CSV table of C-alpha atoms and ligand atoms in Angstrom, one decimal:
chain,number,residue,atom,x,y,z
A,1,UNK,CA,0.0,0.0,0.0
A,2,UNK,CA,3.1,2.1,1.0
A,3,UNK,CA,4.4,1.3,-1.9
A,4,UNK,CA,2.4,2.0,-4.2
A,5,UNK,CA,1.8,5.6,-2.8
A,6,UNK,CA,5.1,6.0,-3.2
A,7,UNK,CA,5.7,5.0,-6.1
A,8,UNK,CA,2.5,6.9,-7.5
A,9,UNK,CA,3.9,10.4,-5.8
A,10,UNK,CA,7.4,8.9,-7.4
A,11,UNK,CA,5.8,9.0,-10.8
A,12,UNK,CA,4.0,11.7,-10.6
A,13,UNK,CA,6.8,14.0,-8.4
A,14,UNK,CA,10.1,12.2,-10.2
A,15,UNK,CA,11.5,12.6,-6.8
A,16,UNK,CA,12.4,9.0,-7.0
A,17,UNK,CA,14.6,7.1,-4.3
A,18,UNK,CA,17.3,4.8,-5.5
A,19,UNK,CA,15.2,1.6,-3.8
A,20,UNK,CA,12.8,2.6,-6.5
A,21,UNK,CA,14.1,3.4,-9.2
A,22,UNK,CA,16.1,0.1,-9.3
A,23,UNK,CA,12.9,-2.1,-9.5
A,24,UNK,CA,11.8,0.6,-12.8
A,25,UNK,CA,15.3,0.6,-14.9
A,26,UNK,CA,16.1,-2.7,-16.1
A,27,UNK,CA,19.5,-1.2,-16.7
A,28,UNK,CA,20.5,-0.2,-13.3
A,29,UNK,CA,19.2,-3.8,-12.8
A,30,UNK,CA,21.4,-5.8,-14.9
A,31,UNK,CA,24.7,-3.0,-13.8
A,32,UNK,CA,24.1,-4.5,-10.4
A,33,UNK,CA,23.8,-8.0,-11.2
A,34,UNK,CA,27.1,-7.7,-13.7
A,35,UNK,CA,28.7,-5.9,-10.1
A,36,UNK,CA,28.3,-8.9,-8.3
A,37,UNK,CA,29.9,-11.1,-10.8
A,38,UNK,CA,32.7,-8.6,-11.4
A,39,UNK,CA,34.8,-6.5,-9.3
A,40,UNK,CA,34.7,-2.8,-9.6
A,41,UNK,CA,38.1,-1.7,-9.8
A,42,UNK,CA,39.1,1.7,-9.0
A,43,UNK,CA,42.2,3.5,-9.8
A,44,UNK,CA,42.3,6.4,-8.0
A,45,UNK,CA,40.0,8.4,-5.0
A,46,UNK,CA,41.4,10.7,-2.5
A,47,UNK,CA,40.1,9.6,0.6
A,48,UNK,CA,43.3,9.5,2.7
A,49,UNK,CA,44.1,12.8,1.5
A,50,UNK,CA,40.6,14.3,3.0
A,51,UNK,CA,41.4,12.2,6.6
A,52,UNK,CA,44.6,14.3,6.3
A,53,UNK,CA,43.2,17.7,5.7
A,54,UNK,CA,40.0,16.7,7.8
A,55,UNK,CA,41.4,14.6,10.6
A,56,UNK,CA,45.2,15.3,10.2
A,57,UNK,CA,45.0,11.3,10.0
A,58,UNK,CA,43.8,10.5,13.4
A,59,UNK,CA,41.0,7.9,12.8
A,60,UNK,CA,39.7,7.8,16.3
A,61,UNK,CA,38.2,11.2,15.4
A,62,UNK,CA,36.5,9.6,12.4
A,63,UNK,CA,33.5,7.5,11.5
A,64,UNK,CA,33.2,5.9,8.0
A,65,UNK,CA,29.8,5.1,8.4
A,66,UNK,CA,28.8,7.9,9.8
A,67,UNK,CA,31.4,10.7,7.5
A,68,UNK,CA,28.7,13.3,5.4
A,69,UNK,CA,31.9,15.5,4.5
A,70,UNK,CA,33.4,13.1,2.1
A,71,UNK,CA,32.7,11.4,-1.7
A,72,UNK,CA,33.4,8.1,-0.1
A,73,UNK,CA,32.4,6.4,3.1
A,74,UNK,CA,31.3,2.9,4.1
A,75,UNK,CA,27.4,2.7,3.1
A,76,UNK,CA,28.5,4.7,-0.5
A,77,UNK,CA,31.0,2.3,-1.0
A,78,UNK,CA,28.1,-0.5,0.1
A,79,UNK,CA,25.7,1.4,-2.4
A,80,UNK,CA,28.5,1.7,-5.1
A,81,UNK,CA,29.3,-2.0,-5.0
A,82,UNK,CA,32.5,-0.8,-4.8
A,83,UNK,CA,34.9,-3.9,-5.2
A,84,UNK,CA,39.0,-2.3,-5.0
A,85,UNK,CA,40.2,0.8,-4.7
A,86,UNK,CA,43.2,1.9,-5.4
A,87,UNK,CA,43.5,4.7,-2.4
A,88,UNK,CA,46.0,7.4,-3.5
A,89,UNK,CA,49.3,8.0,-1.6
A,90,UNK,CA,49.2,12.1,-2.2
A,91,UNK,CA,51.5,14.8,-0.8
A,92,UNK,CA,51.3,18.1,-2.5
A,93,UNK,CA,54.6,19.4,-4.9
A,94,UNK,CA,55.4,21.8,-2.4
A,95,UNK,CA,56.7,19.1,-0.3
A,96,UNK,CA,58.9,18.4,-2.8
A,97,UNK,CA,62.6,18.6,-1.5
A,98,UNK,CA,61.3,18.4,1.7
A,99,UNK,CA,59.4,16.4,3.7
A,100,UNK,CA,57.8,14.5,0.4
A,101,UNK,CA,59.0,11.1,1.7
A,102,UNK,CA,57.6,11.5,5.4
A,103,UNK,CA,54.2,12.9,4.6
A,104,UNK,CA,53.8,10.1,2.0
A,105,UNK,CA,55.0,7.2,4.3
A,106,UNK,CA,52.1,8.7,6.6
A,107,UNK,CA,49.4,8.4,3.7
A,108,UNK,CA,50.3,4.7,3.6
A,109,UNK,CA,50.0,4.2,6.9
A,110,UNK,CA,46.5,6.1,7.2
A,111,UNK,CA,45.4,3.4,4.2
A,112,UNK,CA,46.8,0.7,6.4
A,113,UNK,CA,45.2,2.3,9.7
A,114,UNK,CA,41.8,2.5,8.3
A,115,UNK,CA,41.9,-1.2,6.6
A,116,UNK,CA,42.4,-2.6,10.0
A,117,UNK,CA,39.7,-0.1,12.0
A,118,UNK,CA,36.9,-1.2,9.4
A,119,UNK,CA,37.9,-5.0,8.6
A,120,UNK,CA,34.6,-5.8,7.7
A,121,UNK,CA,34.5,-3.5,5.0
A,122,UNK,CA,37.7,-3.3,3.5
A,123,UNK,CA,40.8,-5.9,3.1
A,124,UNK,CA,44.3,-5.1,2.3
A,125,UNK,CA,45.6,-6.5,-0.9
A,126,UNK,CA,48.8,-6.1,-3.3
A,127,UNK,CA,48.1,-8.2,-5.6
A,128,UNK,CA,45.1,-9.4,-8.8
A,129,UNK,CA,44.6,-12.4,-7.0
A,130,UNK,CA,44.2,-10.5,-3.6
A,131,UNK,CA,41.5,-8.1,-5.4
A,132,UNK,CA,39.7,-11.6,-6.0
A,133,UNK,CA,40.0,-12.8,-2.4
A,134,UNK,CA,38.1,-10.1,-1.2
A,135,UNK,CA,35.7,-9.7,-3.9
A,136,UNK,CA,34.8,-13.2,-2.7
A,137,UNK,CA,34.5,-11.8,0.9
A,138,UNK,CA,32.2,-9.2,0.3
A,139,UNK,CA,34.8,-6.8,1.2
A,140,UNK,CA,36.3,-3.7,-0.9
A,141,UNK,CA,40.1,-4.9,-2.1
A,142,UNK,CA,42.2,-2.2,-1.0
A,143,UNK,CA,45.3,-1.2,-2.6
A,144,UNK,CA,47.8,2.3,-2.7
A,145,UNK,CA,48.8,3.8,-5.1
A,146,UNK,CA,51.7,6.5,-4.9
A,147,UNK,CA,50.5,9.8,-6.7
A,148,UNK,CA,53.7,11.5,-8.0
A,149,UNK,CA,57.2,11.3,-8.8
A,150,UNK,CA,58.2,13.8,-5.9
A,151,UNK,CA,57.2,11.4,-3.7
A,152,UNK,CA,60.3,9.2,-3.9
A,153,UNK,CA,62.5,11.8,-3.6
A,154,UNK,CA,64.7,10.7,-6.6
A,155,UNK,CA,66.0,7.7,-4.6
A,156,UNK,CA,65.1,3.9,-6.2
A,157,UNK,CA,65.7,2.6,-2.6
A,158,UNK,CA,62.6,4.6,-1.2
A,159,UNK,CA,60.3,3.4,-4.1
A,160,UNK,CA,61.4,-0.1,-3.6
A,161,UNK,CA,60.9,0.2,0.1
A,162,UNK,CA,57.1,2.0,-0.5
A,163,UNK,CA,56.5,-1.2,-2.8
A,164,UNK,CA,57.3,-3.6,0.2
A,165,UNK,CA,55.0,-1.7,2.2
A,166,UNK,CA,52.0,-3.0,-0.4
A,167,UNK,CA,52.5,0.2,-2.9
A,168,UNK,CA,51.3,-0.7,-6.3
A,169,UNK,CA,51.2,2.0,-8.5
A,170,UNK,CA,53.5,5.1,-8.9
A,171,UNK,CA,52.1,8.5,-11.0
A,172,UNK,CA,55.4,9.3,-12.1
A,173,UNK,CA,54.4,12.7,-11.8
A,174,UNK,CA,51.9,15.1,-10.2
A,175,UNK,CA,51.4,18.8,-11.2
A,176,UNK,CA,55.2,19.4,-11.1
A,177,UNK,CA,58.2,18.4,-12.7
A,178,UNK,CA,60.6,16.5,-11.1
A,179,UNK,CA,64.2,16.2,-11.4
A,180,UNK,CA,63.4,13.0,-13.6
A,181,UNK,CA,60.0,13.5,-15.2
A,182,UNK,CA,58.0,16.1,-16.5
A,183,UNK,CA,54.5,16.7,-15.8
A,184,UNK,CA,51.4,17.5,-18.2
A,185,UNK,CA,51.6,21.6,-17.3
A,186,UNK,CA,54.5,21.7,-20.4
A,187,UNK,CA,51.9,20.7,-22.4
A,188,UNK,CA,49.8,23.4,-21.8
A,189,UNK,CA,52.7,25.7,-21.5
A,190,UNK,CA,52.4,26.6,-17.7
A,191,UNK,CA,55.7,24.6,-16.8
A,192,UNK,CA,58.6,24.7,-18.6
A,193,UNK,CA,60.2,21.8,-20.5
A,194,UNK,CA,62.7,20.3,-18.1
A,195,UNK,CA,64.4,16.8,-19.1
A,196,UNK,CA,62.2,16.6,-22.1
A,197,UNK,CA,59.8,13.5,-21.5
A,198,UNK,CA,61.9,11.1,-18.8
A,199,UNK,CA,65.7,11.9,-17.7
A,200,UNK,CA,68.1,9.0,-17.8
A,201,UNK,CA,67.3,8.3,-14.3
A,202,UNK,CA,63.6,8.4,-15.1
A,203,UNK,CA,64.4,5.4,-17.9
A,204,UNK,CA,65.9,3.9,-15.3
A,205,UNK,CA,63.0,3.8,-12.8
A,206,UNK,CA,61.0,2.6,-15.8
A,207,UNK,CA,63.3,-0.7,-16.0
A,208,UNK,CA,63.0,-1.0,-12.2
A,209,UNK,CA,59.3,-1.0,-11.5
A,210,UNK,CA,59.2,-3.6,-14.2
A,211,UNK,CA,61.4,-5.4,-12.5
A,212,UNK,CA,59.6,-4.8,-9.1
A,213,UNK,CA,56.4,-5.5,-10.6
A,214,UNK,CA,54.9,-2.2,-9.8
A,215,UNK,CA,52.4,-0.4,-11.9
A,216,UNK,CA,53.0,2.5,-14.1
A,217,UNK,CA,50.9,5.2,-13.8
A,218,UNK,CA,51.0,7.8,-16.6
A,219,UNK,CA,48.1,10.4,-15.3
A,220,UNK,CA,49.6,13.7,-15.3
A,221,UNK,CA,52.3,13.4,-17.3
A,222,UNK,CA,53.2,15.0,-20.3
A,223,UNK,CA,52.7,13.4,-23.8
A,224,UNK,CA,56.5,13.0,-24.3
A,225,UNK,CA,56.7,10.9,-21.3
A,226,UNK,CA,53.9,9.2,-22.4
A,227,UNK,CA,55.4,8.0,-25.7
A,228,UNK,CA,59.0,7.4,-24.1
A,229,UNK,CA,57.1,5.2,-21.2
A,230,UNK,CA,54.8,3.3,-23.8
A,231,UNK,CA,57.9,2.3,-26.0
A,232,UNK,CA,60.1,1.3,-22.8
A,233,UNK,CA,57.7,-0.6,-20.2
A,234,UNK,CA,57.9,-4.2,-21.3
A,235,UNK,CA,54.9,-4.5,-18.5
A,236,UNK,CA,51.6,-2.4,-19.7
A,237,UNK,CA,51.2,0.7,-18.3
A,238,UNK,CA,47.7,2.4,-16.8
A,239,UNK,CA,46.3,5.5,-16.8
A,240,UNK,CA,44.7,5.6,-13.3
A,241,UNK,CA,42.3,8.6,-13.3
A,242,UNK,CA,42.3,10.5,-17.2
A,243,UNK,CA,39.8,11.1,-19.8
A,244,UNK,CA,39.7,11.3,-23.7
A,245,UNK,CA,41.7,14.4,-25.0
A,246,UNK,CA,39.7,14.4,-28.3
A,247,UNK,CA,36.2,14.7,-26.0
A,248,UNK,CA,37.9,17.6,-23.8
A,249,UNK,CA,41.1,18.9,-24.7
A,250,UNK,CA,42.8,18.9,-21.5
A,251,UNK,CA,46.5,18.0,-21.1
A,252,UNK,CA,45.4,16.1,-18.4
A,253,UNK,CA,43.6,13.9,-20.7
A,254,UNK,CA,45.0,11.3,-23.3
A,255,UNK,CA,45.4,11.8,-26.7
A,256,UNK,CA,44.1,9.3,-29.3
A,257,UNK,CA,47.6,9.0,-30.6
A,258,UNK,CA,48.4,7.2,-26.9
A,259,UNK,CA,45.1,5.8,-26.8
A,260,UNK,CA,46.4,3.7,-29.7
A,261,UNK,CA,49.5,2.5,-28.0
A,262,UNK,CA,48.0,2.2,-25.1
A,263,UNK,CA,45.9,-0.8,-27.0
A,264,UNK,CA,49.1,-2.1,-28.7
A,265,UNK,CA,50.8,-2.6,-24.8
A,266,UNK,CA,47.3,-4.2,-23.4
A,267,UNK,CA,47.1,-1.2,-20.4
A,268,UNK,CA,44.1,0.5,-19.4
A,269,UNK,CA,42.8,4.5,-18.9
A,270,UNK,CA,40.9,4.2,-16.4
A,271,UNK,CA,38.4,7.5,-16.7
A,272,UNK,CA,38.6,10.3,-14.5
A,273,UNK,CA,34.7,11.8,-13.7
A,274,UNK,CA,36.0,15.4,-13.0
A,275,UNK,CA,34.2,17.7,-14.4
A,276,UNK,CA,36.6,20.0,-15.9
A,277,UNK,CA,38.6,16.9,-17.5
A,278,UNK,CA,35.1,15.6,-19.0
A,279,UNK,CA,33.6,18.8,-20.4
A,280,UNK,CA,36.4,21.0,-20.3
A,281,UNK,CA,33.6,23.3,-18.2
A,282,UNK,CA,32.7,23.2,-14.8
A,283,UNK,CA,29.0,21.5,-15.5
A,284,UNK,CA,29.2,17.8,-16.2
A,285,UNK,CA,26.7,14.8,-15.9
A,286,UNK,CA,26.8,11.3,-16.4
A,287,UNK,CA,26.3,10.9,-20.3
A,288,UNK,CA,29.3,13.5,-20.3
A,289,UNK,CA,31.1,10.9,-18.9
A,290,UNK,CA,29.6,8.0,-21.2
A,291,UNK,CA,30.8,10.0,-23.6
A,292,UNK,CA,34.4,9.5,-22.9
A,293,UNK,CA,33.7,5.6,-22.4
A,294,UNK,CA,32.2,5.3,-25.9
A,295,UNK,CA,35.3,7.4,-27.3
A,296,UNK,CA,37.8,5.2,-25.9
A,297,UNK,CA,36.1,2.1,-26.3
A,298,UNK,CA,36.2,3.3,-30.0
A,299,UNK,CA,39.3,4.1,-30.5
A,300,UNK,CA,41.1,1.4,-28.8
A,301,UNK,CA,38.4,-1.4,-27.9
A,302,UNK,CA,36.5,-1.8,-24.6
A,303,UNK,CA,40.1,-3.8,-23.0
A,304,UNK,CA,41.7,-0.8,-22.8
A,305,UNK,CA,39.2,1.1,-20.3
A,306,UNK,CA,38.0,1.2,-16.6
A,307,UNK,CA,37.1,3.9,-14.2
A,308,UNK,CA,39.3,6.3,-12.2
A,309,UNK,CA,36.7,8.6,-10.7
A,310,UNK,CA,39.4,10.7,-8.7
A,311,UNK,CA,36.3,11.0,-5.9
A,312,UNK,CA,37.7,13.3,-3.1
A,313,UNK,CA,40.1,14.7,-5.2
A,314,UNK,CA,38.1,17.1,-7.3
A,315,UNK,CA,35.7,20.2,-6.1
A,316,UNK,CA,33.1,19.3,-8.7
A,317,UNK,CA,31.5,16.1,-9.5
A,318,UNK,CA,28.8,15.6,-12.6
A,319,UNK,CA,25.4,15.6,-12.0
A,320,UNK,CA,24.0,11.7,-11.6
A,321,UNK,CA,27.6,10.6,-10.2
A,322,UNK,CA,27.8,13.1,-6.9
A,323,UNK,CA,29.7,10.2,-5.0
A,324,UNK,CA,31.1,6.7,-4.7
A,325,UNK,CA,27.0,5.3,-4.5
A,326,UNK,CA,26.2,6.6,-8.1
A,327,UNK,CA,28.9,4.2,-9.9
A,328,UNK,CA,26.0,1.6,-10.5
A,329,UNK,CA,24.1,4.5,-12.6
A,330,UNK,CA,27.3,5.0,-14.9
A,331,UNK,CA,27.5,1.2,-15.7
A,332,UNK,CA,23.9,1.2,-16.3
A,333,UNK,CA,24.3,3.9,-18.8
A,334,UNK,CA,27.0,2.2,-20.4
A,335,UNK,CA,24.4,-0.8,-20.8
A,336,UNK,CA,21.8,1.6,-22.2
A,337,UNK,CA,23.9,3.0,-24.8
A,338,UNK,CA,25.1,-0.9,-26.1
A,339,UNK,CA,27.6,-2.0,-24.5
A,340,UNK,CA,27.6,-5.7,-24.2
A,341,UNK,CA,28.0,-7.8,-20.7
A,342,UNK,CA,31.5,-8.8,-21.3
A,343,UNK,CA,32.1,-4.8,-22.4
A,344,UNK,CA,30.8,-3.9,-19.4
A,345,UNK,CA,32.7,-6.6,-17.1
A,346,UNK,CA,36.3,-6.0,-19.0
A,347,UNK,CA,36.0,-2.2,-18.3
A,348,UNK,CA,34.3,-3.0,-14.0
A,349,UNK,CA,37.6,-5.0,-13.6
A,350,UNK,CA,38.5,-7.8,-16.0
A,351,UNK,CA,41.2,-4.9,-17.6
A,352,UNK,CA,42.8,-3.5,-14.3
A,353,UNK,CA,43.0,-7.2,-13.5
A,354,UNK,CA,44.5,-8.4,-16.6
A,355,UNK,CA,46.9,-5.8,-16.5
A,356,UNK,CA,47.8,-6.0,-13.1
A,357,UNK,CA,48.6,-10.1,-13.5
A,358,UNK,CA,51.1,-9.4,-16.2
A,359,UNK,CA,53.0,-7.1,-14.4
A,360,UNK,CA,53.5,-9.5,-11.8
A,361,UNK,CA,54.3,-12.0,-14.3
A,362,UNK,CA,56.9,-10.0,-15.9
A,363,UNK,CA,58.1,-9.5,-12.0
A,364,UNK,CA,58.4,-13.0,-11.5
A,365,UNK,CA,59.9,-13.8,-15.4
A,366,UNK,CA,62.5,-10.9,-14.0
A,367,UNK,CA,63.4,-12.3,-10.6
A,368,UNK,CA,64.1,-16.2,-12.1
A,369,UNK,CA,65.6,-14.4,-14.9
A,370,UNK,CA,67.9,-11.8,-13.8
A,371,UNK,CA,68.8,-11.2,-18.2
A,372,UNK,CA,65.6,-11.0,-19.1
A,373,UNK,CA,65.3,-7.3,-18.2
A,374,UNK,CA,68.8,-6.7,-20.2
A,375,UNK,CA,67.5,-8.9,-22.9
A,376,UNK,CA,64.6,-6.2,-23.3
A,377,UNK,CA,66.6,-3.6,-23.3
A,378,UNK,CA,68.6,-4.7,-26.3
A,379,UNK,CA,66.2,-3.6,-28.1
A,380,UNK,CA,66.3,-0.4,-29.6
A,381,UNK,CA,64.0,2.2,-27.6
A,382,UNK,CA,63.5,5.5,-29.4
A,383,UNK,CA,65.0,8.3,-27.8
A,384,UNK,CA,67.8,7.1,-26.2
A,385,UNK,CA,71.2,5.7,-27.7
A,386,UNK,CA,71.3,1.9,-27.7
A,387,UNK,CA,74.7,1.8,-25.3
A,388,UNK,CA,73.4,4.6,-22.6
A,389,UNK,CA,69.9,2.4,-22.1
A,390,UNK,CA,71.8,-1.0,-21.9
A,391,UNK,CA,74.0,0.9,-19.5
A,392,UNK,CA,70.8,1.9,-17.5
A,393,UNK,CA,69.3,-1.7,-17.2
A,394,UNK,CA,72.1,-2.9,-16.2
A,395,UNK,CA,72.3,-0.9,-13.3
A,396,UNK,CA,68.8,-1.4,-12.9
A,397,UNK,CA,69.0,-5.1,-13.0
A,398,UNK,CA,72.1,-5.4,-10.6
A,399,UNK,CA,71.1,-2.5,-8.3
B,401,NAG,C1,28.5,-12.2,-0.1
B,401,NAG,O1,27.3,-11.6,-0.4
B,401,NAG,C2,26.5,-12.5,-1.2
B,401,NAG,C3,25.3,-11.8,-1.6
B,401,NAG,O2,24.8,-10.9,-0.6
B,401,NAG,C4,26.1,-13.8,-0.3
B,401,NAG,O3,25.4,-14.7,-1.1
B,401,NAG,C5,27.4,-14.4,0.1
B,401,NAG,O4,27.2,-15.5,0.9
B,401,NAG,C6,28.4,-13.5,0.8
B,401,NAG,N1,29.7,-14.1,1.0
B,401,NAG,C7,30.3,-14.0,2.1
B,401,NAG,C8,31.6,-14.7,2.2
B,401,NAG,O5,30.0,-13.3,3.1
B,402,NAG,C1,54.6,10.5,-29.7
B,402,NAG,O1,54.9,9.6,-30.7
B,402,NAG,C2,54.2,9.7,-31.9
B,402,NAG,C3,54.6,8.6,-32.8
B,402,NAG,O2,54.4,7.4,-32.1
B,402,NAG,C4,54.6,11.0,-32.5
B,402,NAG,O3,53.8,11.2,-33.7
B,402,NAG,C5,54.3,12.2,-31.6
B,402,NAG,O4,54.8,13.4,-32.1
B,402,NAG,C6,55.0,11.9,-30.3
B,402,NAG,N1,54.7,13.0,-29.4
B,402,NAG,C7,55.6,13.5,-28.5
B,402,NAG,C8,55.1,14.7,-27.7
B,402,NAG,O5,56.7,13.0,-28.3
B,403,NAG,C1,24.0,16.2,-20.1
B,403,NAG,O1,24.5,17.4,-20.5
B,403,NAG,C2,24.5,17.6,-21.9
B,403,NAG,C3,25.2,18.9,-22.2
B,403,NAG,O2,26.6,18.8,-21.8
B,403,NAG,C4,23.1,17.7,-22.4
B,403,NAG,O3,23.1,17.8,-23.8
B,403,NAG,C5,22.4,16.4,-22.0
B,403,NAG,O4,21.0,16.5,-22.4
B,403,NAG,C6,22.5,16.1,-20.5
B,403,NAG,N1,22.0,14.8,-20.3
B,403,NAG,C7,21.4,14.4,-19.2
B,403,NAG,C8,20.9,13.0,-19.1
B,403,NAG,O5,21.1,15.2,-18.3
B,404,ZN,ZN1,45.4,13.4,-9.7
């Protein structure tokens, strides 16, 4: 009787609630049963970066079920079906050449801290099959990802030391240069050209996160970097929160030039839902961001996508994805627009996945195989002289 009251005033007001809704839209219906079959894989949201500014990382001041000034919190996530998340290690740039290294060792820590206060939500993972495990648990896989270059502090011992304490990805950059990398602001002019793509020693930590087995994450960097990356990595590469340049021309966003070798190196863009990356304006809504899917999916094939909503990063999200809950609505939009089950599945999780299985198996091919990493770089990689790149993998390999 309720019900139907409601659902008349629903009709009749289109103030709909979700509960609602769902049993209307055969879409949202199917997103949600292709959710539970399927993982969805996030690669980037800001959380620990709000319990920073917010908390100054002291949990016991903080409830996850409870938090109203966040994207993310436990029942959004519940609502979301959100299945891993790669939780971003962020310290600003002007910590660079400071106390970078500190601050970031603290945003792992908060990750760790809050895996272990909410256990039954969230499990700790660092690896494809781990993302599994607690898919299988009900509980959101969490993972960290280190966002930007500065955060290493130019020194391969710290990045190998964040990737024993379960880092996954690195953003070689953020929105600065670093001694090693550029970042995307030369493309649009407002930083200058520094080493020109990757210095020597950025070639170098290309070779040893391969051999780590550590993702790498081209977001905000430049296209030069992009190219030299792409042509170097023998492990794909991701793209953990960007969108399609030719939809918005952002610098933040990749080019279809990259989207193509992207395909050619099996890695992923995983899309970011800010607003100014999907419209170029400050109004965006959730066919915006479909818009993006389709481009990418035509241009280099639905294996090459997933979703990087950068939630708690950004100021602005688009109308119809406000926070973490309103995934569900983006994948049954996806569904309305043609996109077939296993479309839908490859770009929830089946791509991160795949991608994230070979990078460990190029790990393991390294570590029984301590040539194989100077095998690849026999090759010839463009922009750099045979000798000086053998010289670099060697150093890599030996460390
Ligand atoms: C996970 O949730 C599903 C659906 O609600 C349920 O059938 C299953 O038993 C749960 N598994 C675990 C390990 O809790
Ligand atoms: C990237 O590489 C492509 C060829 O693969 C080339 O056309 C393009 O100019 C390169 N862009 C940059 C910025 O290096
Ligand atoms: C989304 O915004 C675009 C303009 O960017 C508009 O054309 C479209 O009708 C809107 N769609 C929805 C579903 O609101
Ligand atoms: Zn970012």
């Amino acid at each position: 009787m309720w019900r139907q009251v409601l659902v008349a005033l629903c009709l009749s007001l289109w103030i709909c609630s979700p509960d609602l809704t769902l049993a209307e839209d055969p879409y949202l219906n199917r997103a949600y049963q292709l959710m539970s079959e399927t993982p969805l894989i996030d690669g980037h949201n800001d959380l620990p970066w709000q319990l920073r500014m917010q908390f100054n990382n002291q949990l016991n001041k903080v409830n996850l079920d409870t938090l109203e000034t966040t994207h993310t919190n436990i029942p959004k996530i519940k609502e979301g079906r959100l299945g891993a998340q790669f939780w971003a290690a962020y310290v600003p740039c002007e910590t660079q050449y400071k106390d970078a290294v500190r601050q970031t060792l603290e945003q792992i820590d908060v990750v760790h801290r809050m895996c272990e206060k909410y256990p039954d939500t969230f499990k700790f993972v660092t690896t494809s099959q781990g993302i599994m495990d607690a898919f299988k648990e009900n509980k959101t896989a969490s993972l960290i990802g280190v966002e930007g270059g500065h955060s290493i502090d130019s020194s391969l011992g710290t990045l190998r030391t964040m990737y024993q304490l379960g880092v996954r990805y690195l953003t070689l950059t953020h929105s600065c240069n670093t001694p090693w990398a550029d970042n995307w602001r030369v493309d649009d002019g407002s930083d200058p050209i520094q080493s020109g793509g990757l210095s020597p020693f950025g070639k170098q930590l290309i070779v040893e996160m391969n051999r780590l087995g550590m993702l790498i994450d081209l977001a905000h960097v430049p296209v030069s970097v992009m190219n030299q990356t792409l042509t170097m990595s023998v492990a794909p590469v991701i793209f953990s929160h960007s969108s399609a340049y030719a939809v918005c021309r952002h610098s933040r966003n990749v080019p279809d030039e990259i989207l193509l070798k992207v395909k050619e190196k099996k890695g992923i863009v995983m899309v970011n839902f800010y607003n100014d990356y999907v419209t170029c304006s400050q109004k965006a809504n959730i066919s915006d961001v479909a818009d993006h899917f389709d481009h990418i999916k035509k241009v280099g094939g639905a294996e090459i996508i997933g979703f990087g909503g950068d939630y708690d990063g950004v100021p602005r999200t688009p109308e119809g994805l406000e926070d973490v809950s309103k995934v569900p609505n983006l994948v049954a939009e996806l569904l309305r627009r043609g996109w077939t089950d296993e479309e839908v599945k490859a770009a929830l999780g089946n791509n991160l996945l795949r991608v994230m299985s070979e990078v460990e198996r190029v790990r393991t091919q390294s570590t029984n195989n301590p040539g194989l990493c100077e095998r690849c770089c026999n090759l010839q990689h463009l922009s750099m002289p045979g000798t000086e790149h053998r010289e670099l993998c060697r150093l890599a390999a030996s460390y």
